[in-house]
Amino acid sequence: SNSHEIDIKQLNAIARKSFPPCMLNVYNILTTQHHLKHFGRLQLVLFLKGIGVKMEDALHLYRSEFTKKLDGDKFDKGYAYNIRHSYGKEGKRVNYTPYSCMKIINLNVGPGETHGCPFKTFEPNQLSKFLSDNIHNAEPGETREIVELAKNKHYQICCTKYLQAKNPGIKLNSIIEHPNQFFELSFSDGNP
Ligand code: SF4
């Protein structure tokens, strides 16, 4: 499905450059709060699998973050199985597909949960800050336009504009339908 291998040591830089907001958000929470609830873990791990992160590397990432707050034993017993399972290495060995935008947008996000699409789940102020933190030299008008589009529930158009603001060289003739499509477009674009 993908032709590149992801060097896990570069994942921080890769995330900042090329993860769509839904994945950058859960990745940031994993690496700063050292925990993610069930659907956040699932949303991220299936995406990582889709971009070419090896299962061992995904396990290592989750383990090294979770065990900043949790015993290694607890991680191995409570969480490792699910990650292997998402990679199809446990249970029925189903090859689970990374979630599409429609799936992520329509997920129910309860209190304290951080999965979902930030264009839908973030408050306008939070979204505005996220945009100016992550778009280099964001024009105030650009940020405002995206926040307005989000209020009007045009989440995938927001995401397409966000991608174009980060990677002005990319020519798109359709809107973003899938986080892994976002990633491939951004990652293969040479600009930082
Ligand atoms: Fe993720 Fe899709 Fe939302 Fe973009 S529109 S943040 S890719 S769910």
JSON list of C-alpha atoms and ligand atoms in Angstrom, two decimals:
[
{"chain": "A", "resi": 1, "resn": "SER", "atom": "CA", "xyz": [0.00, 0.00, 0.00]},
{"chain": "A", "resi": 2, "resn": "ASN", "atom": "CA", "xyz": [2.89, 2.39, 0.68]},
{"chain": "A", "resi": 3, "resn": "SER", "atom": "CA", "xyz": [6.31, 2.47, -0.87]},
{"chain": "A", "resi": 4, "resn": "HIS", "atom": "CA", "xyz": [8.24, 4.16, 1.92]},
{"chain": "A", "resi": 5, "resn": "GLU", "atom": "CA", "xyz": [9.47, 2.98, 5.27]},
{"chain": "A", "resi": 6, "resn": "ILE", "atom": "CA", "xyz": [9.05, 5.24, 8.24]},
{"chain": "A", "resi": 7, "resn": "ASP", "atom": "CA", "xyz": [12.11, 5.77, 10.40]},
{"chain": "A", "resi": 8, "resn": "ILE", "atom": "CA", "xyz": [10.60, 5.82, 13.88]},
{"chain": "A", "resi": 9, "resn": "LYS", "atom": "CA", "xyz": [13.41, 8.06, 15.14]},
{"chain": "A", "resi": 10, "resn": "GLN", "atom": "CA", "xyz": [12.13, 10.72, 12.74]},
{"chain": "A", "resi": 11, "resn": "LEU", "atom": "CA", "xyz": [8.51, 10.34, 13.83]},
{"chain": "A", "resi": 12, "resn": "ASN", "atom": "CA", "xyz": [8.32, 13.62, 15.78]},
{"chain": "A", "resi": 13, "resn": "ALA", "atom": "CA", "xyz": [9.46, 15.63, 12.78]},
{"chain": "A", "resi": 14, "resn": "ILE", "atom": "CA", "xyz": [7.31, 13.59, 10.41]},
{"chain": "A", "resi": 15, "resn": "ALA", "atom": "CA", "xyz": [4.26, 14.11, 12.63]},
{"chain": "A", "resi": 16, "resn": "ARG", "atom": "CA", "xyz": [4.75, 17.86, 12.73]},
{"chain": "A", "resi": 17, "resn": "LYS", "atom": "CA", "xyz": [5.23, 18.04, 8.99]},
{"chain": "A", "resi": 18, "resn": "SER", "atom": "CA", "xyz": [2.74, 15.55, 7.63]},
{"chain": "A", "resi": 19, "resn": "PHE", "atom": "CA", "xyz": [0.19, 14.21, 10.14]},
{"chain": "A", "resi": 20, "resn": "PRO", "atom": "CA", "xyz": [-3.36, 15.46, 9.63]},
{"chain": "A", "resi": 21, "resn": "PRO", "atom": "CA", "xyz": [-4.84, 17.29, 12.65]},
{"chain": "A", "resi": 22, "resn": "CYS", "atom": "CA", "xyz": [-6.78, 14.24, 13.89]},
{"chain": "A", "resi": 23, "resn": "MET", "atom": "CA", "xyz": [-3.55, 12.25, 14.15]},
{"chain": "A", "resi": 24, "resn": "LEU", "atom": "CA", "xyz": [-1.23, 15.06, 15.23]},
{"chain": "A", "resi": 25, "resn": "ASN", "atom": "CA", "xyz": [-3.62, 15.78, 18.10]},
{"chain": "A", "resi": 26, "resn": "VAL", "atom": "CA", "xyz": [-3.65, 12.23, 19.49]},
{"chain": "A", "resi": 27, "resn": "TYR", "atom": "CA", "xyz": [0.08, 11.87, 18.82]},
{"chain": "A", "resi": 28, "resn": "ASN", "atom": "CA", "xyz": [0.74, 15.06, 20.82]},
{"chain": "A", "resi": 29, "resn": "ILE", "atom": "CA", "xyz": [-1.41, 13.79, 23.68]},
{"chain": "A", "resi": 30, "resn": "LEU", "atom": "CA", "xyz": [0.35, 10.43, 23.68]},
{"chain": "A", "resi": 31, "resn": "THR", "atom": "CA", "xyz": [3.78, 12.05, 23.80]},
{"chain": "A", "resi": 32, "resn": "THR", "atom": "CA", "xyz": [2.98, 14.78, 26.34]},
{"chain": "A", "resi": 33, "resn": "GLN", "atom": "CA", "xyz": [0.40, 13.11, 28.61]},
{"chain": "A", "resi": 34, "resn": "HIS", "atom": "CA", "xyz": [1.75, 9.58, 28.13]},
{"chain": "A", "resi": 35, "resn": "HIS", "atom": "CA", "xyz": [-1.70, 8.13, 27.82]},
{"chain": "A", "resi": 36, "resn": "LEU", "atom": "CA", "xyz": [-4.48, 7.76, 25.26]},
{"chain": "A", "resi": 37, "resn": "LYS", "atom": "CA", "xyz": [-7.93, 6.32, 25.75]},
{"chain": "A", "resi": 38, "resn": "HIS", "atom": "CA", "xyz": [-9.10, 3.35, 23.73]},
{"chain": "A", "resi": 39, "resn": "PHE", "atom": "CA", "xyz": [-10.39, 5.05, 20.57]},
{"chain": "A", "resi": 40, "resn": "GLY", "atom": "CA", "xyz": [-7.50, 7.48, 20.47]},
{"chain": "A", "resi": 41, "resn": "ARG", "atom": "CA", "xyz": [-5.06, 4.56, 20.59]},
{"chain": "A", "resi": 42, "resn": "LEU", "atom": "CA", "xyz": [-6.96, 2.77, 17.88]},
{"chain": "A", "resi": 43, "resn": "GLN", "atom": "CA", "xyz": [-7.33, 5.81, 15.61]},
{"chain": "A", "resi": 44, "resn": "LEU", "atom": "CA", "xyz": [-3.58, 6.49, 15.81]},
{"chain": "A", "resi": 45, "resn": "VAL", "atom": "CA", "xyz": [-2.25, 2.94, 15.60]},
{"chain": "A", "resi": 46, "resn": "LEU", "atom": "CA", "xyz": [-4.26, 2.08, 12.47]},
{"chain": "A", "resi": 47, "resn": "PHE", "atom": "CA", "xyz": [-3.03, 5.28, 10.84]},
{"chain": "A", "resi": 48, "resn": "LEU", "atom": "CA", "xyz": [0.58, 4.48, 11.79]},
{"chain": "A", "resi": 49, "resn": "LYS", "atom": "CA", "xyz": [0.21, 1.03, 10.31]},
{"chain": "A", "resi": 50, "resn": "GLY", "atom": "CA", "xyz": [-1.15, 2.64, 7.13]},
{"chain": "A", "resi": 51, "resn": "ILE", "atom": "CA", "xyz": [1.78, 5.02, 6.71]},
{"chain": "A", "resi": 52, "resn": "GLY", "atom": "CA", "xyz": [4.32, 2.21, 7.04]},
{"chain": "A", "resi": 53, "resn": "VAL", "atom": "CA", "xyz": [5.30, 2.15, 10.72]},
{"chain": "A", "resi": 54, "resn": "LYS", "atom": "CA", "xyz": [6.29, -1.40, 11.63]},
{"chain": "A", "resi": 55, "resn": "MET", "atom": "CA", "xyz": [4.36, -3.10, 14.44]},
{"chain": "A", "resi": 56, "resn": "GLU", "atom": "CA", "xyz": [7.48, -3.39, 16.62]},
{"chain": "A", "resi": 57, "resn": "ASP", "atom": "CA", "xyz": [8.02, 0.36, 16.28]},
{"chain": "A", "resi": 58, "resn": "ALA", "atom": "CA", "xyz": [4.39, 1.18, 17.10]},
{"chain": "A", "resi": 59, "resn": "LEU", "atom": "CA", "xyz": [4.58, -1.09, 20.16]},
{"chain": "A", "resi": 60, "resn": "HIS", "atom": "CA", "xyz": [7.81, 0.55, 21.22]},
{"chain": "A", "resi": 61, "resn": "LEU", "atom": "CA", "xyz": [6.33, 4.05, 20.81]},
{"chain": "A", "resi": 62, "resn": "TYR", "atom": "CA", "xyz": [3.24, 3.25, 22.89]},
{"chain": "A", "resi": 63, "resn": "ARG", "atom": "CA", "xyz": [5.21, 1.30, 25.48]},
{"chain": "A", "resi": 64, "resn": "SER", "atom": "CA", "xyz": [7.84, 3.98, 25.98]},
{"chain": "A", "resi": 65, "resn": "GLU", "atom": "CA", "xyz": [5.14, 6.64, 26.44]},
{"chain": "A", "resi": 66, "resn": "PHE", "atom": "CA", "xyz": [2.69, 4.66, 28.56]},
{"chain": "A", "resi": 67, "resn": "THR", "atom": "CA", "xyz": [5.42, 3.37, 30.89]},
{"chain": "A", "resi": 68, "resn": "LYS", "atom": "CA", "xyz": [6.29, 6.93, 31.90]},
{"chain": "A", "resi": 69, "resn": "LYS", "atom": "CA", "xyz": [3.12, 6.64, 34.00]},
{"chain": "A", "resi": 70, "resn": "LEU", "atom": "CA", "xyz": [2.45, 2.91, 34.19]},
{"chain": "A", "resi": 71, "resn": "ASP", "atom": "CA", "xyz": [4.34, -0.30, 35.05]},
{"chain": "A", "resi": 72, "resn": "GLY", "atom": "CA", "xyz": [5.74, -2.12, 32.03]},
{"chain": "A", "resi": 73, "resn": "ASP", "atom": "CA", "xyz": [3.86, -5.18, 33.24]},
{"chain": "A", "resi": 74, "resn": "LYS", "atom": "CA", "xyz": [0.54, -3.38, 33.14]},
{"chain": "A", "resi": 75, "resn": "PHE", "atom": "CA", "xyz": [1.26, -2.14, 29.65]},
{"chain": "A", "resi": 76, "resn": "ASP", "atom": "CA", "xyz": [2.18, -5.60, 28.43]},
{"chain": "A", "resi": 77, "resn": "LYS", "atom": "CA", "xyz": [-0.96, -7.13, 29.96]},
{"chain": "A", "resi": 78, "resn": "GLY", "atom": "CA", "xyz": [-3.46, -4.37, 29.24]},
{"chain": "A", "resi": 79, "resn": "TYR", "atom": "CA", "xyz": [-2.41, -2.62, 26.05]},
{"chain": "A", "resi": 80, "resn": "ALA", "atom": "CA", "xyz": [0.12, -4.53, 23.95]},
{"chain": "A", "resi": 81, "resn": "TYR", "atom": "CA", "xyz": [-2.45, -7.09, 22.78]},
{"chain": "A", "resi": 82, "resn": "ASN", "atom": "CA", "xyz": [-4.67, -4.41, 21.26]},
{"chain": "A", "resi": 83, "resn": "ILE", "atom": "CA", "xyz": [-1.79, -2.95, 19.30]},
{"chain": "A", "resi": 84, "resn": "ARG", "atom": "CA", "xyz": [-0.76, -6.33, 17.94]},
{"chain": "A", "resi": 85, "resn": "HIS", "atom": "CA", "xyz": [-4.43, -7.00, 17.23]},
{"chain": "A", "resi": 86, "resn": "SER", "atom": "CA", "xyz": [-4.73, -3.77, 15.22]},
{"chain": "A", "resi": 87, "resn": "TYR", "atom": "CA", "xyz": [-1.82, -5.00, 13.12]},
{"chain": "A", "resi": 88, "resn": "GLY", "atom": "CA", "xyz": [-3.67, -8.28, 12.59]},
{"chain": "A", "resi": 89, "resn": "LYS", "atom": "CA", "xyz": [-1.18, -10.31, 14.62]},
{"chain": "A", "resi": 90, "resn": "GLU", "atom": "CA", "xyz": [-3.60, -11.47, 17.32]},
{"chain": "A", "resi": 91, "resn": "GLY", "atom": "CA", "xyz": [-7.11, -12.89, 17.50]},
{"chain": "A", "resi": 92, "resn": "LYS", "atom": "CA", "xyz": [-8.77, -13.36, 14.14]},
{"chain": "A", "resi": 93, "resn": "ARG", "atom": "CA", "xyz": [-5.81, -11.78, 12.34]},
{"chain": "A", "resi": 94, "resn": "VAL", "atom": "CA", "xyz": [-8.05, -9.46, 10.41]},
{"chain": "A", "resi": 95, "resn": "ASN", "atom": "CA", "xyz": [-6.24, -6.81, 8.42]},
{"chain": "A", "resi": 96, "resn": "TYR", "atom": "CA", "xyz": [-7.88, -3.72, 9.93]},
{"chain": "A", "resi": 97, "resn": "THR", "atom": "CA", "xyz": [-8.12, -0.72, 7.66]},
{"chain": "A", "resi": 98, "resn": "PRO", "atom": "CA", "xyz": [-7.13, 2.77, 8.88]},
{"chain": "A", "resi": 99, "resn": "TYR", "atom": "CA", "xyz": [-10.19, 4.94, 9.56]},
{"chain": "A", "resi": 100, "resn": "SER", "atom": "CA", "xyz": [-11.50, 7.27, 6.87]},
{"chain": "A", "resi": 101, "resn": "CYS", "atom": "CA", "xyz": [-12.50, 10.90, 7.53]},
{"chain": "A", "resi": 102, "resn": "MET", "atom": "CA", "xyz": [-16.21, 10.00, 7.51]},
{"chain": "A", "resi": 103, "resn": "LYS", "atom": "CA", "xyz": [-15.60, 7.31, 10.10]},
{"chain": "A", "resi": 104, "resn": "ILE", "atom": "CA", "xyz": [-13.53, 9.60, 12.33]},
{"chain": "A", "resi": 105, "resn": "ILE", "atom": "CA", "xyz": [-15.91, 12.54, 11.97]},
{"chain": "A", "resi": 106, "resn": "ASN", "atom": "CA", "xyz": [-18.85, 10.36, 12.92]},
{"chain": "A", "resi": 107, "resn": "LEU", "atom": "CA", "xyz": [-17.24, 8.74, 15.97]},
{"chain": "A", "resi": 108, "resn": "ASN", "atom": "CA", "xyz": [-18.83, 9.67, 19.24]},
{"chain": "A", "resi": 109, "resn": "VAL", "atom": "CA", "xyz": [-16.34, 11.53, 21.43]},
{"chain": "A", "resi": 110, "resn": "GLY", "atom": "CA", "xyz": [-17.20, 11.42, 25.12]},
{"chain": "A", "resi": 111, "resn": "PRO", "atom": "CA", "xyz": [-15.89, 13.61, 27.95]},
{"chain": "A", "resi": 112, "resn": "GLY", "atom": "CA", "xyz": [-12.14, 13.18, 28.42]},
{"chain": "A", "resi": 113, "resn": "GLU", "atom": "CA", "xyz": [-11.73, 11.46, 25.06]},
{"chain": "A", "resi": 114, "resn": "THR", "atom": "CA", "xyz": [-9.43, 12.98, 22.44]},
{"chain": "A", "resi": 115, "resn": "HIS", "atom": "CA", "xyz": [-10.07, 11.00, 19.26]},
{"chain": "A", "resi": 116, "resn": "GLY", "atom": "CA", "xyz": [-12.23, 12.30, 16.42]},
{"chain": "A", "resi": 117, "resn": "CYS", "atom": "CA", "xyz": [-11.72, 15.15, 13.96]},
{"chain": "A", "resi": 118, "resn": "PRO", "atom": "CA", "xyz": [-10.42, 18.35, 15.63]},
{"chain": "A", "resi": 119, "resn": "PHE", "atom": "CA", "xyz": [-12.26, 20.51, 13.08]},
{"chain": "A", "resi": 120, "resn": "LYS", "atom": "CA", "xyz": [-15.42, 19.10, 14.69]},
{"chain": "A", "resi": 121, "resn": "THR", "atom": "CA", "xyz": [-14.38, 18.46, 18.29]},
{"chain": "A", "resi": 122, "resn": "PHE", "atom": "CA", "xyz": [-12.28, 21.56, 19.10]},
{"chain": "A", "resi": 123, "resn": "GLU", "atom": "CA", "xyz": [-13.79, 24.79, 20.40]},
{"chain": "A", "resi": 124, "resn": "PRO", "atom": "CA", "xyz": [-13.14, 27.72, 18.01]},
{"chain": "A", "resi": 125, "resn": "ASN", "atom": "CA", "xyz": [-10.39, 29.17, 20.26]},
{"chain": "A", "resi": 126, "resn": "GLN", "atom": "CA", "xyz": [-8.66, 25.83, 20.60]},
{"chain": "A", "resi": 127, "resn": "LEU", "atom": "CA", "xyz": [-8.86, 25.27, 16.85]},
{"chain": "A", "resi": 128, "resn": "SER", "atom": "CA", "xyz": [-7.53, 28.73, 16.13]},
{"chain": "A", "resi": 129, "resn": "LYS", "atom": "CA", "xyz": [-4.53, 28.10, 18.40]},
{"chain": "A", "resi": 130, "resn": "PHE", "atom": "CA", "xyz": [-3.92, 24.68, 16.87]},
{"chain": "A", "resi": 131, "resn": "LEU", "atom": "CA", "xyz": [-3.90, 26.22, 13.40]},
{"chain": "A", "resi": 132, "resn": "SER", "atom": "CA", "xyz": [-1.48, 29.01, 14.25]},
{"chain": "A", "resi": 133, "resn": "ASP", "atom": "CA", "xyz": [0.77, 26.54, 16.09]},
{"chain": "A", "resi": 134, "resn": "ASN", "atom": "CA", "xyz": [0.94, 24.20, 13.12]},
{"chain": "A", "resi": 135, "resn": "ILE", "atom": "CA", "xyz": [0.75, 26.31, 9.98]},
{"chain": "A", "resi": 136, "resn": "HIS", "atom": "CA", "xyz": [4.05, 28.13, 9.39]},
{"chain": "A", "resi": 137, "resn": "ASN", "atom": "CA", "xyz": [3.46, 31.86, 8.85]},
{"chain": "A", "resi": 138, "resn": "ALA", "atom": "CA", "xyz": [-0.29, 31.38, 9.04]},
{"chain": "A", "resi": 139, "resn": "GLU", "atom": "CA", "xyz": [-2.13, 34.42, 7.76]},
{"chain": "A", "resi": 140, "resn": "PRO", "atom": "CA", "xyz": [-4.79, 35.56, 10.25]},
{"chain": "A", "resi": 141, "resn": "GLY", "atom": "CA", "xyz": [-7.34, 35.55, 7.43]},
{"chain": "A", "resi": 142, "resn": "GLU", "atom": "CA", "xyz": [-6.48, 31.97, 6.54]},
{"chain": "A", "resi": 143, "resn": "THR", "atom": "CA", "xyz": [-6.92, 30.80, 10.12]},
{"chain": "A", "resi": 144, "resn": "ARG", "atom": "CA", "xyz": [-10.19, 32.70, 10.49]},
{"chain": "A", "resi": 145, "resn": "GLU", "atom": "CA", "xyz": [-11.55, 31.23, 7.28]},
{"chain": "A", "resi": 146, "resn": "ILE", "atom": "CA", "xyz": [-10.85, 27.69, 8.46]},
{"chain": "A", "resi": 147, "resn": "VAL", "atom": "CA", "xyz": [-12.45, 28.33, 11.86]},
{"chain": "A", "resi": 148, "resn": "GLU", "atom": "CA", "xyz": [-15.56, 29.70, 10.12]},
{"chain": "A", "resi": 149, "resn": "LEU", "atom": "CA", "xyz": [-15.74, 26.69, 7.82]},
{"chain": "A", "resi": 150, "resn": "ALA", "atom": "CA", "xyz": [-15.46, 24.42, 10.86]},
{"chain": "A", "resi": 151, "resn": "LYS", "atom": "CA", "xyz": [-18.36, 26.22, 12.57]},
{"chain": "A", "resi": 152, "resn": "ASN", "atom": "CA", "xyz": [-20.36, 25.47, 9.44]},
{"chain": "A", "resi": 153, "resn": "LYS", "atom": "CA", "xyz": [-19.38, 21.78, 9.66]},
{"chain": "A", "resi": 154, "resn": "HIS", "atom": "CA", "xyz": [-17.26, 21.72, 6.47]},
{"chain": "A", "resi": 155, "resn": "TYR", "atom": "CA", "xyz": [-14.61, 19.65, 8.23]},
{"chain": "A", "resi": 156, "resn": "GLN", "atom": "CA", "xyz": [-12.98, 18.04, 5.20]},
{"chain": "A", "resi": 157, "resn": "ILE", "atom": "CA", "xyz": [-12.78, 21.37, 3.38]},
{"chain": "A", "resi": 158, "resn": "CYS", "atom": "CA", "xyz": [-11.08, 22.77, 6.49]},
{"chain": "A", "resi": 159, "resn": "CYS", "atom": "CA", "xyz": [-8.58, 19.94, 6.33]},
{"chain": "A", "resi": 160, "resn": "THR", "atom": "CA", "xyz": [-7.92, 20.46, 2.64]},
{"chain": "A", "resi": 161, "resn": "LYS", "atom": "CA", "xyz": [-7.25, 24.17, 3.26]},
{"chain": "A", "resi": 162, "resn": "TYR", "atom": "CA", "xyz": [-5.01, 23.30, 6.19]},
{"chain": "A", "resi": 163, "resn": "LEU", "atom": "CA", "xyz": [-2.97, 20.94, 4.00]},
{"chain": "A", "resi": 164, "resn": "GLN", "atom": "CA", "xyz": [-2.67, 23.57, 1.28]},
{"chain": "A", "resi": 165, "resn": "ALA", "atom": "CA", "xyz": [-1.65, 26.22, 3.79]},
{"chain": "A", "resi": 166, "resn": "LYS", "atom": "CA", "xyz": [1.11, 23.93, 5.07]},
{"chain": "A", "resi": 167, "resn": "ASN", "atom": "CA", "xyz": [2.17, 22.71, 1.64]},
{"chain": "A", "resi": 168, "resn": "PRO", "atom": "CA", "xyz": [1.44, 25.46, -0.88]},
{"chain": "A", "resi": 169, "resn": "GLY", "atom": "CA", "xyz": [3.03, 23.39, -3.66]},
{"chain": "A", "resi": 170, "resn": "ILE", "atom": "CA", "xyz": [0.35, 20.70, -3.54]},
{"chain": "A", "resi": 171, "resn": "LYS", "atom": "CA", "xyz": [-2.29, 20.84, -6.24]},
{"chain": "A", "resi": 172, "resn": "LEU", "atom": "CA", "xyz": [-5.53, 19.17, -5.26]},
{"chain": "A", "resi": 173, "resn": "ASN", "atom": "CA", "xyz": [-8.62, 18.64, -7.33]},
{"chain": "A", "resi": 174, "resn": "SER", "atom": "CA", "xyz": [-10.70, 17.02, -4.62]},
{"chain": "A", "resi": 175, "resn": "ILE", "atom": "CA", "xyz": [-11.15, 17.28, -0.86]},
{"chain": "A", "resi": 176, "resn": "ILE", "atom": "CA", "xyz": [-9.38, 15.16, 1.73]},
{"chain": "A", "resi": 177, "resn": "GLU", "atom": "CA", "xyz": [-11.29, 11.92, 2.31]},
{"chain": "A", "resi": 178, "resn": "HIS", "atom": "CA", "xyz": [-8.78, 9.99, 4.38]},
{"chain": "A", "resi": 179, "resn": "PRO", "atom": "CA", "xyz": [-6.06, 10.80, 6.93]},
{"chain": "A", "resi": 180, "resn": "ASN", "atom": "CA", "xyz": [-3.65, 8.49, 5.10]},
{"chain": "A", "resi": 181, "resn": "GLN", "atom": "CA", "xyz": [-4.35, 10.35, 1.83]},
{"chain": "A", "resi": 182, "resn": "PHE", "atom": "CA", "xyz": [-3.50, 13.60, 3.65]},
{"chain": "A", "resi": 183, "resn": "PHE", "atom": "CA", "xyz": [-0.27, 12.05, 4.89]},
{"chain": "A", "resi": 184, "resn": "GLU", "atom": "CA", "xyz": [0.83, 10.69, 1.52]},
{"chain": "A", "resi": 185, "resn": "LEU", "atom": "CA", "xyz": [0.24, 14.06, -0.18]},
{"chain": "A", "resi": 186, "resn": "SER", "atom": "CA", "xyz": [2.13, 15.98, 2.49]},
{"chain": "A", "resi": 187, "resn": "PHE", "atom": "CA", "xyz": [4.95, 13.48, 3.03]},
{"chain": "A", "resi": 188, "resn": "SER", "atom": "CA", "xyz": [5.77, 13.18, -0.65]},
{"chain": "A", "resi": 189, "resn": "ASP", "atom": "CA", "xyz": [5.85, 16.97, -0.98]},
{"chain": "A", "resi": 190, "resn": "GLY", "atom": "CA", "xyz": [9.43, 18.13, -0.53]},
{"chain": "A", "resi": 191, "resn": "ASN", "atom": "CA", "xyz": [8.70, 21.34, 1.37]},
{"chain": "A", "resi": 192, "resn": "PRO", "atom": "CA", "xyz": [9.11, 21.40, 5.15]},
{"chain": "B", "resi": 1, "resn": "SF4", "atom": "FE1", "xyz": [-8.49, 13.86, 10.07]},
{"chain": "B", "resi": 1, "resn": "SF4", "atom": "FE2", "xyz": [-10.15, 13.79, 8.00]},
{"chain": "B", "resi": 1, "resn": "SF4", "atom": "FE3", "xyz": [-10.61, 15.45, 10.08]},
{"chain": "B", "resi": 1, "resn": "SF4", "atom": "FE4", "xyz": [-8.63, 15.89, 8.38]},
{"chain": "B", "resi": 1, "resn": "SF4", "atom": "S1", "xyz": [-10.86, 15.92, 7.91]},
{"chain": "B", "resi": 1, "resn": "SF4", "atom": "S2", "xyz": [-8.50, 16.03, 10.62]},
{"chain": "B", "resi": 1, "resn": "SF4", "atom": "S3", "xyz": [-7.91, 13.84, 7.92]},
{"chain": "B", "resi": 1, "resn": "SF4", "atom": "S4", "xyz": [-10.65, 13.21, 10.11]}
]
